């Protein structure tokens, strides 16, 4: 079967792929490499610091991170360590463009995954890197940053988002 066309368009809130649990990658083949290339292109174009495969419509467990000069692609990433310490910081998402909100995350996270050349690696994240790791892994589980807000704050943010979308469409 021919590969489905891979898009570099970032899908936005409301697209069901963002709410599905992504599938593990079983073989790192040329189609997985093409998916990661599309992810990197989409992330760079949007000036993002991280992207998960569902954000380009692909339900596979792959994330890309580009923070403080560190660039990583992780396949089948899993968080293996989280601090109990938390901090609140403003967070946004390329799939919910134009709005942001303070989100509480753990300050330290260690993620284990496989690189494109099939090496197992562990990344130790502090601060922004720890936040991005948690945000991108959430995407693989169908979770968005807005899910970490209280229902009232989430409603407010989504109303704001809908208003901005309406204005953009006019
Ligand atoms: Zn996101």
PDB file of N, CA and C in Angstrom, residues 4-12 15 17-18 31-48 50-58 94-95:
ATOM      1  N   UNK A   4       0.324   7.197   2.720  1.00  0.00           N
ATOM      2  CA  UNK A   4      -0.587   8.325   2.652  1.00  0.00           C
ATOM      3  C   UNK A   4       0.271   9.589   2.551  1.00  0.00           C
ATOM      4  N   UNK A   5      -0.205  10.543   1.830  1.00  0.00           N
ATOM      5  CA  UNK A   5       0.492  11.833   1.737  1.00  0.00           C
ATOM      6  C   UNK A   5       0.711  12.402   3.141  1.00  0.00           C
ATOM      7  N   UNK A   6       1.930  12.841   3.432  1.00  0.00           N
ATOM      8  CA  UNK A   6       2.191  13.408   4.758  1.00  0.00           C
ATOM      9  C   UNK A   6       2.181  14.924   4.643  1.00  0.00           C
ATOM     10  N   UNK A   7       1.384  15.541   5.488  1.00  0.00           N
ATOM     11  CA  UNK A   7       1.227  16.987   5.424  1.00  0.00           C
ATOM     12  C   UNK A   7       2.162  17.670   6.417  1.00  0.00           C
ATOM     13  N   UNK A   8       2.569  18.898   6.081  1.00  0.00           N
ATOM     14  CA  UNK A   8       3.332  19.681   7.049  1.00  0.00           C
ATOM     15  C   UNK A   8       2.435  20.747   7.689  1.00  0.00           C
ATOM     16  N   UNK A   9       1.133  20.666   7.405  1.00  0.00           N
ATOM     17  CA  UNK A   9       0.171  21.588   8.031  1.00  0.00           C
ATOM     18  C   UNK A   9      -0.067  21.175   9.474  1.00  0.00           C
ATOM     19  N   UNK A  10      -0.083  22.142  10.368  1.00  0.00           N
ATOM     20  CA  UNK A  10      -0.364  21.834  11.775  1.00  0.00           C
ATOM     21  C   UNK A  10      -1.878  21.814  11.977  1.00  0.00           C
ATOM     22  N   UNK A  11      -2.383  20.687  12.491  1.00  0.00           N
ATOM     23  CA  UNK A  11      -3.824  20.586  12.733  1.00  0.00           C
ATOM     24  C   UNK A  11      -4.158  21.320  14.032  1.00  0.00           C
ATOM     25  N   UNK A  12      -5.375  21.852  14.082  1.00  0.00           N
ATOM     26  CA  UNK A  12      -5.744  22.682  15.224  1.00  0.00           C
ATOM     27  C   UNK A  12      -6.894  22.087  16.022  1.00  0.00           C
ATOM     28  N   UNK A  15      -9.787  19.066  15.722  1.00  0.00           N
ATOM     29  CA  UNK A  15      -9.453  17.904  14.902  1.00  0.00           C
ATOM     30  C   UNK A  15      -9.331  16.671  15.806  1.00  0.00           C
ATOM     31  N   UNK A  17      -7.831  13.926  15.679  1.00  0.00           N
ATOM     32  CA  UNK A  17      -6.524  13.263  15.832  1.00  0.00           C
ATOM     33  C   UNK A  17      -5.807  13.757  17.095  1.00  0.00           C
ATOM     34  N   UNK A  18      -6.110  14.994  17.497  1.00  0.00           N
ATOM     35  CA  UNK A  18      -5.469  15.564  18.697  1.00  0.00           C
ATOM     36  C   UNK A  18      -5.996  14.930  19.980  1.00  0.00           C
ATOM     37  N   UNK A  31       9.024   5.592   5.887  1.00  0.00           N
ATOM     38  CA  UNK A  31       7.814   6.407   6.112  1.00  0.00           C
ATOM     39  C   UNK A  31       7.905   7.136   7.448  1.00  0.00           C
ATOM     40  N   UNK A  32       8.515   6.515   8.454  1.00  0.00           N
ATOM     41  CA  UNK A  32       8.719   7.194   9.744  1.00  0.00           C
ATOM     42  C   UNK A  32       9.690   8.366   9.549  1.00  0.00           C
ATOM     43  N   UNK A  33      10.721   8.149   8.736  1.00  0.00           N
ATOM     44  CA  UNK A  33      11.681   9.241   8.475  1.00  0.00           C
ATOM     45  C   UNK A  33      10.980  10.408   7.793  1.00  0.00           C
ATOM     46  N   UNK A  34      10.090  10.105   6.843  1.00  0.00           N
ATOM     47  CA  UNK A  34       9.361  11.185   6.159  1.00  0.00           C
ATOM     48  C   UNK A  34       8.438  11.931   7.129  1.00  0.00           C
ATOM     49  N   UNK A  35       7.821  11.180   8.040  1.00  0.00           N
ATOM     50  CA  UNK A  35       6.962  11.831   9.043  1.00  0.00           C
ATOM     51  C   UNK A  35       7.795  12.800   9.894  1.00  0.00           C
ATOM     52  N   UNK A  36       8.967  12.362  10.313  1.00  0.00           N
ATOM     53  CA  UNK A  36       9.787  13.243  11.171  1.00  0.00           C
ATOM     54  C   UNK A  36      10.254  14.471  10.391  1.00  0.00           C
ATOM     55  N   UNK A  37      10.555  14.299   9.108  1.00  0.00           N
ATOM     56  CA  UNK A  37      10.951  15.456   8.288  1.00  0.00           C
ATOM     57  C   UNK A  37       9.814  16.471   8.203  1.00  0.00           C
ATOM     58  N   UNK A  38       8.604  15.963   8.024  1.00  0.00           N
ATOM     59  CA  UNK A  38       7.433  16.853   7.948  1.00  0.00           C
ATOM     60  C   UNK A  38       7.215  17.551   9.288  1.00  0.00           C
ATOM     61  N   UNK A  39       7.430  16.812  10.390  1.00  0.00           N
ATOM     62  CA  UNK A  39       7.273  17.417  11.717  1.00  0.00           C
ATOM     63  C   UNK A  39       8.266  18.558  11.923  1.00  0.00           C
ATOM     64  N   UNK A  40       9.519  18.307  11.545  1.00  0.00           N
ATOM     65  CA  UNK A  40      10.560  19.325  11.732  1.00  0.00           C
ATOM     66  C   UNK A  40      10.250  20.554  10.888  1.00  0.00           C
ATOM     67  N   UNK A  41       9.820  20.319   9.636  1.00  0.00           N
ATOM     68  CA  UNK A  41       9.476  21.437   8.755  1.00  0.00           C
ATOM     69  C   UNK A  41       8.348  22.271   9.374  1.00  0.00           C
ATOM     70  N   UNK A  42       7.312  21.576   9.857  1.00  0.00           N
ATOM     71  CA  UNK A  42       6.166  22.282  10.455  1.00  0.00           C
ATOM     72  C   UNK A  42       6.593  23.054  11.702  1.00  0.00           C
ATOM     73  N   UNK A  43       7.434  22.426  12.529  1.00  0.00           N
ATOM     74  CA  UNK A  43       7.870  23.053  13.782  1.00  0.00           C
ATOM     75  C   UNK A  43       8.718  24.301  13.490  1.00  0.00           C
ATOM     76  N   UNK A  44       9.654  24.190  12.541  1.00  0.00           N
ATOM     77  CA  UNK A  44      10.517  25.330  12.223  1.00  0.00           C
ATOM     78  C   UNK A  44       9.715  26.476  11.635  1.00  0.00           C
ATOM     79  N   UNK A  45       8.782  26.147  10.731  1.00  0.00           N
ATOM     80  CA  UNK A  45       7.981  27.180  10.089  1.00  0.00           C
ATOM     81  C   UNK A  45       7.158  27.959  11.118  1.00  0.00           C
ATOM     82  N   UNK A  46       6.694  27.228  12.150  1.00  0.00           N
ATOM     83  CA  UNK A  46       5.846  27.863  13.165  1.00  0.00           C
ATOM     84  C   UNK A  46       6.666  28.437  14.323  1.00  0.00           C
ATOM     85  N   UNK A  47       8.013  28.346  14.222  1.00  0.00           N
ATOM     86  CA  UNK A  47       8.879  28.791  15.313  1.00  0.00           C
ATOM     87  C   UNK A  47       8.555  28.095  16.628  1.00  0.00           C
ATOM     88  N   UNK A  48       8.214  26.818  16.540  1.00  0.00           N
ATOM     89  CA  UNK A  48       7.872  26.058  17.745  1.00  0.00           C
ATOM     90  C   UNK A  48       9.117  25.507  18.420  1.00  0.00           C
ATOM     91  N   UNK A  50       8.656  22.578  20.131  1.00  0.00           N
ATOM     92  CA  UNK A  50       8.344  21.153  20.196  1.00  0.00           C
ATOM     93  C   UNK A  50       7.129  20.850  19.354  1.00  0.00           C
ATOM     94  N   UNK A  51       7.043  19.594  18.909  1.00  0.00           N
ATOM     95  CA  UNK A  51       5.883  19.180  18.113  1.00  0.00           C
ATOM     96  C   UNK A  51       5.711  17.672  18.278  1.00  0.00           C
ATOM     97  N   UNK A  52       4.464  17.245  18.298  1.00  0.00           N
ATOM     98  CA  UNK A  52       4.168  15.814  18.359  1.00  0.00           C
ATOM     99  C   UNK A  52       3.486  15.404  17.060  1.00  0.00           C
ATOM    100  N   UNK A  53       3.704  14.155  16.640  1.00  0.00           N
ATOM    101  CA  UNK A  53       3.190  13.697  15.336  1.00  0.00           C
ATOM    102  C   UNK A  53       1.682  13.939  15.148  1.00  0.00           C
ATOM    103  N   UNK A  54       0.846  13.749  16.186  1.00  0.00           N
ATOM    104  CA  UNK A  54      -0.588  14.022  15.956  1.00  0.00           C
ATOM    105  C   UNK A  54      -0.859  15.449  15.482  1.00  0.00           C
ATOM    106  N   UNK A  55       0.075  16.369  15.768  1.00  0.00           N
ATOM    107  CA  UNK A  55      -0.137  17.765  15.367  1.00  0.00           C
ATOM    108  C   UNK A  55      -0.015  17.974  13.857  1.00  0.00           C
ATOM    109  N   UNK A  56       0.560  16.988  13.145  1.00  0.00           N
ATOM    110  CA  UNK A  56       0.476  17.055  11.671  1.00  0.00           C
ATOM    111  C   UNK A  56      -0.462  15.953  11.170  1.00  0.00           C
ATOM    112  N   UNK A  57      -1.315  15.478  12.066  1.00  0.00           N
ATOM    113  CA  UNK A  57      -2.349  14.530  11.662  1.00  0.00           C
ATOM    114  C   UNK A  57      -1.918  13.075  11.643  1.00  0.00           C
ATOM    115  N   UNK A  58      -0.747  12.786  12.253  1.00  0.00           N
ATOM    116  CA  UNK A  58      -0.223  11.407  12.238  1.00  0.00           C
ATOM    117  C   UNK A  58      -0.315  10.816  13.651  1.00  0.00           C
ATOM    118  N   UNK A  94       0.947  25.087  19.416  1.00  0.00           N
ATOM    119  CA  UNK A  94       0.788  25.403  17.999  1.00  0.00           C
ATOM    120  C   UNK A  94      -0.567  24.932  17.468  1.00  0.00           C
ATOM    121  N   UNK A  95      -1.197  23.990  18.169  1.00  0.00           N
ATOM    122  CA  UNK A  95      -2.504  23.490  17.735  1.00  0.00           C
ATOM    123  C   UNK A  95      -3.670  24.269  18.345  1.00  0.00           C
TER     124      UNK A  95
END
